mmCIF file of C-alpha atoms in Angstrom:
data_model
loop_
_atom_site.group_PDB
_atom_site.id
_atom_site.type_symbol
_atom_site.label_atom_id
_atom_site.label_comp_id
_atom_site.label_asym_id
_atom_site.label_seq_id
_atom_site.Cartn_x
_atom_site.Cartn_y
_atom_site.Cartn_z
ATOM 1 C CA UNK A 1 15.940 22.155 69.736
ATOM 2 C CA UNK A 2 12.875 21.098 68.486
ATOM 3 C CA UNK A 3 13.365 17.159 67.014
ATOM 4 C CA UNK A 4 13.436 17.204 63.675
ATOM 5 C CA UNK A 5 11.150 14.620 61.324
ATOM 6 C CA UNK A 6 13.544 12.190 59.152
ATOM 7 C CA UNK A 7 12.575 12.924 54.814
ATOM 8 C CA UNK A 8 13.596 9.534 53.351
ATOM 9 C CA UNK A 9 14.302 8.780 49.887
ATOM 10 C CA UNK A 10 12.375 6.432 48.043
ATOM 11 C CA UNK A 11 13.463 6.822 44.348
ATOM 12 C CA UNK A 12 11.767 10.043 43.237
ATOM 13 C CA UNK A 13 9.555 9.899 46.194
ATOM 14 C CA UNK A 14 10.253 11.442 48.907
ATOM 15 C CA UNK A 15 8.731 10.221 52.225
ATOM 16 C CA UNK A 16 8.242 11.696 55.422
ATOM 17 C CA UNK A 17 6.247 9.593 58.316
ATOM 18 C CA UNK A 18 5.212 11.712 61.668
ATOM 19 C CA UNK A 19 6.209 10.206 64.951
ATOM 20 C CA UNK A 20 6.207 12.654 66.960
ATOM 21 C CA UNK A 21 4.359 15.241 68.593
ATOM 22 C CA UNK A 22 3.937 18.531 65.981
ATOM 23 C CA UNK A 23 5.225 21.532 67.505
ATOM 24 C CA UNK A 24 5.466 25.399 65.667
ATOM 25 C CA UNK A 25 9.366 24.677 65.214
ATOM 26 C CA UNK A 26 9.097 21.318 64.085
ATOM 27 C CA UNK A 27 6.454 21.761 61.706
ATOM 28 C CA UNK A 28 8.769 24.734 59.827
ATOM 29 C CA UNK A 29 11.794 23.088 59.641
ATOM 30 C CA UNK A 30 10.197 20.103 58.270
ATOM 31 C CA UNK A 31 8.857 22.461 55.406
ATOM 32 C CA UNK A 32 12.341 23.761 55.628
ATOM 33 C CA UNK A 33 13.770 20.532 54.923
ATOM 34 C CA UNK A 34 11.324 19.034 52.694
ATOM 35 C CA UNK A 35 11.224 21.473 50.032
ATOM 36 C CA UNK A 36 15.113 21.717 49.948
ATOM 37 C CA UNK A 37 15.477 18.261 49.558
ATOM 38 C CA UNK A 38 12.723 17.993 46.550
ATOM 39 C CA UNK A 39 14.798 20.788 45.010
ATOM 40 C CA UNK A 40 18.105 18.921 46.028
ATOM 41 C CA UNK A 41 16.560 15.808 44.750
ATOM 42 C CA UNK A 42 14.243 16.662 42.121
ATOM 43 C CA UNK A 43 11.689 14.402 43.831
ATOM 44 C CA UNK A 44 8.597 14.083 41.830
ATOM 45 C CA UNK A 45 6.056 13.271 44.695
ATOM 46 C CA UNK A 46 5.957 13.230 48.638
ATOM 47 C CA UNK A 47 4.354 10.999 50.877
ATOM 48 C CA UNK A 48 2.683 12.169 53.703
ATOM 49 C CA UNK A 49 2.681 9.242 56.481
ATOM 50 C CA UNK A 50 -0.258 10.700 59.383
ATOM 51 C CA UNK A 51 -0.187 6.654 60.759
ATOM 52 C CA UNK A 52 1.214 7.032 63.310
ATOM 53 C CA UNK A 53 -0.961 10.765 64.452
ATOM 54 C CA UNK A 54 -3.991 10.062 66.402
ATOM 55 C CA UNK A 55 -4.946 13.859 67.619
ATOM 56 C CA UNK A 56 -5.035 16.732 64.768
ATOM 57 C CA UNK A 57 -6.593 19.999 65.457
ATOM 58 C CA UNK A 58 -6.107 23.064 62.996
ATOM 59 C CA UNK A 59 -2.852 23.516 63.176
ATOM 60 C CA UNK A 60 -1.628 20.284 61.715
ATOM 61 C CA UNK A 61 -4.943 20.397 58.885
ATOM 62 C CA UNK A 62 -2.836 23.539 58.093
ATOM 63 C CA UNK A 63 0.194 22.279 57.425
ATOM 64 C CA UNK A 64 -0.788 19.265 55.369
ATOM 65 C CA UNK A 65 -2.182 21.722 53.051
ATOM 66 C CA UNK A 66 0.693 24.274 53.179
ATOM 67 C CA UNK A 67 3.111 21.516 52.871
ATOM 68 C CA UNK A 68 1.071 20.139 49.603
ATOM 69 C CA UNK A 69 1.301 23.932 48.142
ATOM 70 C CA UNK A 70 5.187 23.704 48.980
ATOM 71 C CA UNK A 71 5.927 21.167 46.763
ATOM 72 C CA UNK A 72 3.203 21.774 44.159
ATOM 73 C CA UNK A 73 5.822 24.833 43.986
ATOM 74 C CA UNK A 74 8.779 23.010 43.251
ATOM 75 C CA UNK A 75 6.293 20.058 40.490
ATOM 76 C CA UNK A 76 6.494 17.025 43.017
ATOM 77 C CA UNK A 77 3.149 16.338 43.738
ATOM 78 C CA UNK A 78 1.764 15.470 47.648
ATOM 79 C CA UNK A 79 -0.183 12.368 49.055
ATOM 80 C CA UNK A 80 -1.201 12.128 52.618
ATOM 81 C CA UNK A 81 -2.057 8.515 53.325
ATOM 82 C CA UNK A 82 -3.178 6.640 56.391
ATOM 83 C CA UNK A 83 -5.133 8.671 58.100
ATOM 84 C CA UNK A 84 -7.314 7.353 61.036
ATOM 85 C CA UNK A 85 -11.189 7.220 60.817
ATOM 86 C CA UNK A 86 -10.960 9.644 64.235
ATOM 87 C CA UNK A 87 -8.651 12.043 62.730
ATOM 88 C CA UNK A 88 -10.768 12.173 59.501
ATOM 89 C CA UNK A 89 -13.476 13.091 61.459
ATOM 90 C CA UNK A 90 -12.201 15.689 64.040
ATOM 91 C CA UNK A 91 -10.962 17.702 60.618
ATOM 92 C CA UNK A 92 -14.667 17.307 58.726
ATOM 93 C CA UNK A 93 -15.791 19.520 62.068
ATOM 94 C CA UNK A 94 -13.233 21.673 62.036
ATOM 95 C CA UNK A 95 -14.609 22.457 58.429
ATOM 96 C CA UNK A 96 -10.907 21.291 56.649
ATOM 97 C CA UNK A 97 -11.366 19.500 53.440
ATOM 98 C CA UNK A 98 -7.534 19.758 52.710
ATOM 99 C CA UNK A 99 -8.582 21.294 49.490
ATOM 100 C CA UNK A 100 -5.642 20.199 46.543
ATOM 101 C CA UNK A 101 -4.621 17.037 48.705
ATOM 102 C CA UNK A 102 -3.978 14.051 47.395
ATOM 103 C CA UNK A 103 -4.805 10.749 50.006
ATOM 104 C CA UNK A 104 -4.372 7.565 50.060
ATOM 105 C CA UNK A 105 -5.673 4.465 52.693
ATOM 106 C CA UNK A 106 -2.002 3.176 53.153
ATOM 107 C CA UNK A 107 1.945 4.160 51.956
ATOM 108 C CA UNK A 108 1.240 1.040 49.281
ATOM 109 C CA UNK A 109 -1.744 3.002 47.450
ATOM 110 C CA UNK A 110 -0.094 6.246 48.030
ATOM 111 C CA UNK A 111 3.191 5.381 46.061
ATOM 112 C CA UNK A 112 0.604 3.116 43.773
ATOM 113 C CA UNK A 113 -1.139 6.090 43.091
ATOM 114 C CA UNK A 114 2.038 8.594 42.686
ATOM 115 C CA UNK A 115 3.235 6.383 39.900
ATOM 116 C CA UNK A 116 0.216 5.899 37.714
ATOM 117 C CA UNK A 117 0.243 10.142 37.735
ATOM 118 C CA UNK A 118 3.390 10.500 36.832
ATOM 119 C CA UNK A 119 3.238 8.181 34.169
ATOM 120 C CA UNK A 120 0.140 9.942 32.982
ATOM 121 C CA UNK A 121 2.067 12.872 32.936
ATOM 122 C CA UNK A 122 5.072 11.457 31.129
ATOM 123 C CA UNK A 123 2.308 10.014 28.029
ATOM 124 C CA UNK B 1 -48.900 1.337 122.941
ATOM 125 C CA UNK B 2 -45.510 2.027 121.687
ATOM 126 C CA UNK B 3 -43.564 0.910 119.184
ATOM 127 C CA UNK B 4 -41.997 -2.807 119.975
ATOM 128 C CA UNK B 5 -44.970 -4.251 121.311
ATOM 129 C CA UNK B 6 -45.974 -3.752 117.328
ATOM 130 C CA UNK B 7 -43.718 -6.444 116.396
ATOM 131 C CA UNK B 8 -44.827 -9.390 118.133
ATOM 132 C CA UNK B 9 -47.983 -8.340 117.121
ATOM 133 C CA UNK B 10 -47.514 -7.990 113.002
ATOM 134 C CA UNK B 11 -45.931 -11.186 113.696
ATOM 135 C CA UNK B 12 -48.443 -13.393 115.150
ATOM 136 C CA UNK B 13 -50.766 -11.963 112.631
ATOM 137 C CA UNK B 14 -48.706 -13.133 110.142
ATOM 138 C CA UNK B 15 -48.307 -16.448 111.228
ATOM 139 C CA UNK B 16 -51.284 -17.146 113.179
ATOM 140 C CA UNK B 17 -52.650 -19.284 110.037
ATOM 141 C CA UNK B 18 -49.354 -19.869 108.351
ATOM 142 C CA UNK B 19 -49.745 -22.048 105.782
ATOM 143 C CA UNK B 20 -53.398 -21.514 105.094
ATOM 144 C CA UNK B 21 -52.329 -17.056 105.019
ATOM 145 C CA UNK B 22 -49.271 -17.864 102.555
ATOM 146 C CA UNK B 23 -51.525 -20.567 99.979
ATOM 147 C CA UNK B 24 -54.063 -17.207 100.312
ATOM 148 C CA UNK B 25 -51.929 -14.878 99.295
ATOM 149 C CA UNK B 26 -50.606 -17.485 95.984
ATOM 150 C CA UNK B 27 -54.322 -18.053 95.424
ATOM 151 C CA UNK B 28 -54.756 -14.277 94.493
ATOM 152 C CA UNK B 29 -51.955 -13.209 92.994
ATOM 153 C CA UNK B 30 -52.114 -16.151 90.238
ATOM 154 C CA UNK B 31 -55.862 -15.285 90.282
ATOM 155 C CA UNK B 32 -54.817 -11.660 89.080
ATOM 156 C CA UNK B 33 -52.028 -12.930 86.280
ATOM 157 C CA UNK B 34 -54.202 -15.069 85.288
ATOM 158 C CA UNK B 35 -51.870 -17.982 84.423
ATOM 159 C CA UNK B 36 -49.334 -17.129 83.041
ATOM 160 C CA UNK B 37 -46.690 -17.946 85.570
ATOM 161 C CA UNK B 38 -46.167 -21.226 86.242
ATOM 162 C CA UNK B 39 -48.238 -21.997 90.199
ATOM 163 C CA UNK B 40 -44.712 -23.545 91.693
ATOM 164 C CA UNK B 41 -43.111 -21.025 90.691
ATOM 165 C CA UNK B 42 -44.788 -18.242 91.394
ATOM 166 C CA UNK B 43 -45.728 -20.504 95.245
ATOM 167 C CA UNK B 44 -41.672 -20.719 95.538
ATOM 168 C CA UNK B 45 -41.213 -16.713 95.090
ATOM 169 C CA UNK B 46 -43.994 -16.191 97.404
ATOM 170 C CA UNK B 47 -42.723 -18.628 99.789
ATOM 171 C CA UNK B 48 -39.849 -17.076 99.519
ATOM 172 C CA UNK B 49 -40.519 -13.811 100.241
ATOM 173 C CA UNK B 50 -43.017 -14.510 103.052
ATOM 174 C CA UNK B 51 -40.324 -16.189 104.646
ATOM 175 C CA UNK B 52 -37.821 -13.451 104.346
ATOM 176 C CA UNK B 53 -40.144 -11.062 105.661
ATOM 177 C CA UNK B 54 -41.505 -12.636 108.652
ATOM 178 C CA UNK B 55 -38.030 -13.655 109.563
ATOM 179 C CA UNK B 56 -37.288 -9.753 108.940
ATOM 180 C CA UNK B 57 -39.757 -8.739 111.769
ATOM 181 C CA UNK B 58 -38.693 -11.421 114.145
ATOM 182 C CA UNK B 59 -35.813 -9.199 114.596
ATOM 183 C CA UNK B 60 -37.121 -6.385 114.981
ATOM 184 C CA UNK B 61 -37.289 -5.025 111.622
ATOM 185 C CA UNK B 62 -40.149 -2.925 110.095
ATOM 186 C CA UNK B 63 -38.745 -0.214 108.078
ATOM 187 C CA UNK B 64 -38.940 -1.050 104.295
ATOM 188 C CA UNK B 65 -35.117 0.764 103.690
ATOM 189 C CA UNK B 66 -33.160 -0.741 106.615
ATOM 190 C CA UNK B 67 -30.393 -2.970 106.066
ATOM 191 C CA UNK B 68 -32.478 -5.857 108.405
ATOM 192 C CA UNK B 69 -35.016 -5.957 105.195
ATOM 193 C CA UNK B 70 -32.133 -6.546 102.781
ATOM 194 C CA UNK B 71 -33.308 -9.871 102.366
ATOM 195 C CA UNK B 72 -36.536 -9.001 101.276
ATOM 196 C CA UNK B 73 -35.685 -6.176 99.305
ATOM 197 C CA UNK B 74 -33.331 -8.543 96.595
ATOM 198 C CA UNK B 75 -36.215 -10.892 96.651
ATOM 199 C CA UNK B 76 -38.641 -8.171 95.481
ATOM 200 C CA UNK B 77 -36.356 -6.804 93.155
ATOM 201 C CA UNK B 78 -35.670 -9.895 91.326
ATOM 202 C CA UNK B 79 -39.224 -10.861 90.929
ATOM 203 C CA UNK B 80 -40.264 -7.196 89.720
ATOM 204 C CA UNK B 81 -37.158 -7.236 86.950
ATOM 205 C CA UNK B 82 -38.636 -10.934 85.875
ATOM 206 C CA UNK B 83 -42.155 -9.417 85.365
ATOM 207 C CA UNK B 84 -40.663 -6.372 83.686
ATOM 208 C CA UNK B 85 -38.584 -8.667 81.494
ATOM 209 C CA UNK B 86 -41.962 -11.259 80.576
ATOM 210 C CA UNK B 87 -44.004 -8.198 79.678
ATOM 211 C CA UNK B 88 -46.338 -7.880 83.051
ATOM 212 C CA UNK B 89 -48.244 -4.307 83.641
ATOM 213 C CA UNK B 90 -47.027 -2.529 86.525
ATOM 214 C CA UNK B 91 -49.971 -3.665 88.672
ATOM 215 C CA UNK B 92 -49.790 -7.302 87.725
ATOM 216 C CA UNK B 93 -46.097 -6.570 89.509
ATOM 217 C CA UNK B 94 -47.258 -4.993 92.133
ATOM 218 C CA UNK B 95 -49.926 -7.180 93.506
ATOM 219 C CA UNK B 96 -47.564 -9.966 94.868
ATOM 220 C CA UNK B 97 -47.045 -7.034 97.802
ATOM 221 C CA UNK B 98 -50.439 -5.751 98.241
ATOM 222 C CA UNK B 99 -52.379 -8.977 97.983
ATOM 223 C CA UNK B 100 -51.131 -9.884 101.493
ATOM 224 C CA UNK B 101 -52.918 -6.937 103.029
ATOM 225 C CA UNK B 102 -55.770 -8.281 101.322
ATOM 226 C CA UNK B 103 -55.559 -11.712 102.669
ATOM 227 C CA UNK B 104 -54.702 -10.857 105.732
ATOM 228 C CA UNK B 105 -58.433 -8.205 106.448
ATOM 229 C CA UNK B 106 -60.571 -11.940 106.926
ATOM 230 C CA UNK B 107 -57.836 -12.107 109.943
ATOM 231 C CA UNK B 108 -58.843 -9.055 111.674
ATOM 232 C CA UNK B 109 -62.670 -9.378 111.476
ATOM 233 C CA UNK B 110 -62.174 -11.126 115.043
ATOM 234 C CA UNK B 111 -59.072 -9.500 116.569
ATOM 235 C CA UNK B 112 -58.026 -7.053 119.101
ATOM 236 C CA UNK B 113 -57.161 -3.510 118.957
ATOM 237 C CA UNK B 114 -53.584 -4.796 119.168
ATOM 238 C CA UNK B 115 -54.269 -7.055 115.901
ATOM 239 C CA UNK B 116 -55.309 -3.305 114.266
ATOM 240 C CA UNK B 117 -52.696 -1.989 114.933
ATOM 241 C CA UNK B 118 -50.551 -4.176 113.852
ATOM 242 C CA UNK B 119 -52.135 -4.609 110.926
ATOM 243 C CA UNK B 120 -52.537 -0.654 110.173
ATOM 244 C CA UNK B 121 -48.358 -0.593 110.735
ATOM 245 C CA UNK B 122 -47.899 -4.277 108.300
ATOM 246 C CA UNK B 123 -50.081 -2.526 105.616
ATOM 247 C CA UNK B 124 -47.557 0.788 105.576
ATOM 248 C CA UNK B 125 -44.828 -1.374 105.582
ATOM 249 C CA UNK B 126 -46.420 -3.517 102.373
ATOM 250 C CA UNK B 127 -47.378 -0.172 100.865
ATOM 251 C CA UNK B 128 -43.407 0.478 101.000
ATOM 252 C CA UNK B 129 -42.097 -2.481 99.284
ATOM 253 C CA UNK B 130 -44.599 -1.825 97.355
ATOM 254 C CA UNK B 131 -43.656 1.313 96.071
ATOM 255 C CA UNK B 132 -40.366 -0.330 96.575
ATOM 256 C CA UNK B 133 -41.522 -3.132 93.331
ATOM 257 C CA UNK B 134 -42.683 -0.358 91.355
ATOM 258 C CA UNK B 135 -39.279 1.450 91.222
ATOM 259 C CA UNK B 136 -37.521 -1.542 90.361
ATOM 260 C CA UNK B 137 -40.120 -2.744 87.879
ATOM 261 C CA UNK B 138 -39.583 0.965 85.673
ATOM 262 C CA UNK B 139 -35.741 1.162 86.403
ATOM 263 C CA UNK B 140 -35.468 -2.496 84.736
ATOM 264 C CA UNK B 141 -37.742 -1.469 82.093
ATOM 265 C CA UNK B 142 -35.629 0.962 81.199
ATOM 266 C CA UNK B 143 -32.681 -0.289 81.257
ATOM 267 C CA UNK B 144 -34.752 -2.873 78.718
ATOM 268 C CA UNK B 145 -35.670 -0.381 76.327
ATOM 269 C CA UNK B 146 -32.081 1.640 76.689
ATOM 270 C CA UNK B 147 -30.442 -1.443 75.710
ATOM 271 C CA UNK B 148 -32.987 -1.794 72.789
ATOM 272 C CA UNK B 149 -32.269 1.858 71.190
ATOM 273 C CA UNK B 150 -28.524 0.538 71.425
ATOM 274 C CA UNK B 151 -29.072 -2.656 69.546
ATOM 275 C CA UNK B 152 -30.764 -0.748 66.941
ATOM 276 C CA UNK B 153 -28.404 1.382 66.688
ATOM 277 C CA UNK B 154 -25.953 -1.548 66.019
ATOM 278 C CA UNK B 155 -28.312 -3.305 63.947
ATOM 279 C CA UNK B 156 -29.271 -0.806 61.422
ATOM 280 C CA UNK B 157 -25.971 0.171 59.404
ATOM 281 C CA UNK B 158 -23.676 -2.968 58.035
ATOM 282 C CA UNK B 159 -21.550 -2.529 56.200
ATOM 283 C CA UNK B 160 -21.057 -4.913 53.518
ATOM 284 C CA UNK B 161 -18.386 -5.522 50.799
ATOM 285 C CA UNK B 162 -19.550 -5.476 47.768
ATOM 286 C CA UNK B 163 -15.598 -6.943 46.285
ATOM 287 C CA UNK B 164 -12.629 -6.437 46.623
ATOM 288 C CA UNK B 165 -11.776 -2.802 47.230
ATOM 289 C CA UNK B 166 -15.511 -2.026 47.406
ATOM 290 C CA UNK B 167 -18.213 -1.476 49.948
ATOM 291 C CA UNK B 168 -21.330 -0.636 50.308
ATOM 292 C CA UNK B 169 -23.593 0.980 53.228
ATOM 293 C CA UNK B 170 -27.200 0.597 53.010
ATOM 294 C CA UNK B 171 -29.424 3.059 55.140
ATOM 295 C CA UNK B 172 -32.470 2.271 55.862
ATOM 296 C CA UNK B 173 -34.368 4.492 58.353
ATOM 297 C CA UNK B 174 -34.443 8.361 59.411
ATOM 298 C CA UNK B 175 -30.627 9.773 59.757
ATOM 299 C CA UNK B 176 -30.072 11.671 62.775
ATOM 300 C CA UNK B 177 -26.842 12.681 64.461
ATOM 301 C CA UNK B 178 -26.294 9.644 66.667
ATOM 302 C CA UNK B 179 -26.990 6.900 63.805
ATOM 303 C CA UNK B 180 -24.932 9.500 61.327
ATOM 304 C CA UNK B 181 -21.929 9.005 63.694
ATOM 305 C CA UNK B 182 -22.389 5.700 63.841
ATOM 306 C CA UNK B 183 -22.057 5.387 60.495
ATOM 307 C CA UNK B 184 -19.509 7.088 60.092
ATOM 308 C CA UNK B 185 -16.848 5.729 62.101
ATOM 309 C CA UNK B 186 -18.274 1.873 60.802
ATOM 310 C CA UNK B 187 -18.232 3.331 57.124
ATOM 311 C CA UNK B 188 -14.395 4.758 57.725
ATOM 312 C CA UNK B 189 -13.234 2.482 60.075
ATOM 313 C CA UNK B 190 -14.484 -0.324 57.489
ATOM 314 C CA UNK B 191 -12.486 1.300 54.811
ATOM 315 C CA UNK B 192 -9.036 0.847 57.202
ATOM 316 C CA UNK B 193 -9.986 -2.991 57.320
ATOM 317 C CA UNK B 194 -10.661 -3.853 54.413
ATOM 318 C CA UNK B 195 -8.655 -1.641 52.418
ATOM 319 C CA UNK B 196 -11.225 -0.019 50.052
ATOM 320 C CA UNK B 197 -10.998 2.506 47.453
ATOM 321 C CA UNK B 198 -14.452 3.091 47.010
ATOM 322 C CA UNK B 199 -17.371 3.162 49.466
ATOM 323 C CA UNK B 200 -21.019 3.531 48.268
ATOM 324 C CA UNK B 201 -23.692 4.750 50.101
ATOM 325 C CA UNK B 202 -27.071 3.603 49.113
ATOM 326 C CA UNK B 203 -30.104 5.796 50.360
ATOM 327 C CA UNK B 204 -32.925 4.089 48.653
ATOM 328 C CA UNK B 205 -34.140 3.326 52.859
ATOM 329 C CA UNK B 206 -34.538 6.750 53.807
ATOM 330 C CA UNK B 207 -38.307 7.434 53.766
ATOM 331 C CA UNK B 208 -36.677 11.174 53.399
ATOM 332 C CA UNK B 209 -34.249 13.843 52.815
ATOM 333 C CA UNK B 210 -34.016 17.169 54.083
ATOM 334 C CA UNK B 211 -30.571 19.871 54.816
ATOM 335 C CA UNK B 212 -29.635 18.466 57.917
ATOM 336 C CA UNK B 213 -29.684 14.750 56.595
ATOM 337 C CA UNK B 214 -27.664 16.211 53.541
ATOM 338 C CA UNK B 215 -25.627 17.732 55.539
ATOM 339 C CA UNK B 216 -24.590 14.983 57.576
ATOM 340 C CA UNK B 217 -23.800 12.432 54.575
ATOM 341 C CA UNK B 218 -21.532 15.850 52.547
ATOM 342 C CA UNK B 219 -19.362 15.487 55.933
ATOM 343 C CA UNK B 220 -19.236 11.475 55.722
ATOM 344 C CA UNK B 221 -17.484 11.671 51.955
ATOM 345 C CA UNK B 222 -15.153 14.427 52.560
ATOM 346 C CA UNK B 223 -14.390 12.628 55.968
ATOM 347 C CA UNK B 224 -13.973 9.260 54.062
ATOM 348 C CA UNK B 225 -12.227 11.159 50.740
ATOM 349 C CA UNK B 226 -9.606 12.809 53.484
ATOM 350 C CA UNK B 227 -8.847 9.093 54.203
ATOM 351 C CA UNK B 228 -7.917 8.300 50.683
ATOM 352 C CA UNK B 229 -11.971 6.606 49.326
ATOM 353 C CA UNK B 230 -14.404 7.584 46.995
ATOM 354 C CA UNK B 231 -17.915 7.574 47.770
ATOM 355 C CA UNK B 232 -21.137 7.290 45.716
ATOM 356 C CA UNK B 233 -24.476 7.898 47.188
ATOM 357 C CA UNK B 234 -26.606 5.214 45.315
ATOM 358 C CA UNK B 235 -30.435 5.042 45.690
ATOM 359 C CA UNK B 236 -32.281 8.289 45.413
ATOM 360 C CA UNK B 237 -35.732 8.266 43.983
ATOM 361 C CA UNK B 238 -37.113 10.519 42.610
ATOM 362 C CA UNK B 239 -38.831 12.587 44.862
ATOM 363 C CA UNK B 240 -35.673 12.553 47.550
ATOM 364 C CA UNK B 241 -33.575 13.722 44.174
ATOM 365 C CA UNK B 242 -37.078 16.971 43.034
ATOM 366 C CA UNK B 243 -36.452 17.423 47.397
ATOM 367 C CA UNK B 244 -32.832 17.846 47.265
ATOM 368 C CA UNK B 245 -32.821 20.818 44.442
ATOM 369 C CA UNK B 246 -35.866 22.035 45.548
ATOM 370 C CA UNK B 247 -34.399 21.872 48.881
ATOM 371 C CA UNK B 248 -30.749 24.069 46.863
ATOM 372 C CA UNK B 249 -28.386 21.439 48.236
ATOM 373 C CA UNK B 250 -25.191 21.655 46.532
ATOM 374 C CA UNK B 251 -24.029 17.672 46.218
ATOM 375 C CA UNK B 252 -20.723 19.798 44.305
ATOM 376 C CA UNK B 253 -18.451 16.894 42.624
ATOM 377 C CA UNK B 254 -19.811 13.944 44.603
ATOM 378 C CA UNK B 255 -21.147 11.445 42.565
ATOM 379 C CA UNK B 256 -24.558 10.604 42.558
ATOM 380 C CA UNK B 257 -26.590 7.268 41.209
ATOM 381 C CA UNK B 258 -30.472 6.372 41.063
ATOM 382 C CA UNK B 259 -29.776 3.224 41.338
ATOM 383 C CA UNK B 260 -26.572 0.887 43.512
ATOM 384 C CA UNK B 261 -26.028 -1.295 40.346
ATOM 385 C CA UNK B 262 -24.968 1.469 38.974
ATOM 386 C CA UNK B 263 -23.369 3.185 41.178
ATOM 387 C CA UNK B 264 -21.079 -0.843 41.348
ATOM 388 C CA UNK B 265 -20.643 -0.483 37.996
ATOM 389 C CA UNK B 266 -19.129 2.526 38.409
ATOM 390 C CA UNK B 267 -16.949 1.546 41.327
ATOM 391 C CA UNK B 268 -15.167 -1.422 39.626
ATOM 392 C CA UNK B 269 -14.447 0.468 36.617
ATOM 393 C CA UNK B 270 -12.880 3.120 38.413
ATOM 394 C CA UNK B 271 -10.843 0.061 40.041
ATOM 395 C CA UNK B 272 -10.143 -0.881 37.103
ATOM 396 C CA UNK B 273 -12.372 -4.017 37.241
ATOM 397 C CA UNK B 274 -13.651 -5.060 33.672
ATOM 398 C CA UNK B 275 -16.896 -6.759 33.385
ATOM 399 C CA UNK B 276 -18.204 -8.290 29.866
ATOM 400 C CA UNK B 277 -21.490 -10.589 29.567
ATOM 401 C CA UNK B 278 -20.330 -14.184 28.998
ATOM 402 C CA UNK B 279 -21.882 -16.555 25.937
ATOM 403 C CA UNK B 280 -24.097 -17.631 29.253
ATOM 404 C CA UNK B 281 -27.118 -19.895 28.702
ATOM 405 C CA UNK B 282 -29.506 -17.249 27.258
ATOM 406 C CA UNK B 283 -27.766 -16.062 24.403
#
């Protein structure tokens, strides 16, 4: 049984903080949990915190894009926060620009971003 | 004549005139350096070297690379390093060793066969020591050059905070892969450290933009975006704009501005800062 990444709820935003090394099964579990939770909780936004992630490969890059696509299908916006410089450089070198995924420097700014875009949608 | 006989001969040759020889040596070296090193310093350096050399020969060591010569080598290393740092030429450095041969020549005029043999052997030793000096000298020069290159790299890429949440990197000089890497790392780290959401890359000081430089710039901007910051490129001169278009480089949706001032105004606007002209004296 591989580890499950916890999905936390703050208001109408779901927070996923990735603190462990991701293997295939963990990622599949996370996608499943997240999709379920978005529907159950009626979440409007998803924040993926990757502050603790030090090494990425194309697999992790694709995972972020997939999660964003799934969330968008369920009408929730995804923000990836806390990417380290080394991780950003690696992703660029790998040719992954994560189109369609919004990013923010840290959790606080990510939440603010979601609040802003939520407000503009409603008005 | 065996090797062993040569040592007393060499020592004798060196010590026969004692102080006079050392003084002659210092005179000769001082003459070639044209007073750029004080006489006292030279005197101290060469006397130490002379003493160490005689000491080593007394112990029966005549090989420049043997353990017994370590004292001599250490002194020569220090000497060559100092010369290299002070900007002397290789000749001016090696003369310190080779001058001893010149000084010894007059001693040979009424010398015996043994003296001449000892001189030749000593000459060979001094040649080796001279080469050692040159080698140390050039190694020191290389160290100086590489450390300067590092410093230049550090100096040439400052990251400036222009406003709360706005940072700028003024690029000066040609961009290559190594420099872009440093710029990229510094900029991204500064984004994290200052929590800035706006970054301006100013290329006023970049003499030419080719496809490679543009590629490097684009990579930096995409990386900054991944971290959640927006990048603006500013300081694009008319010729550079023409080159970029002629080369068919696509900047896509990256915002470019002609001047740093324009870029700053845009960045401030995006971060929600409003600028108004106050009722100053000029109005």
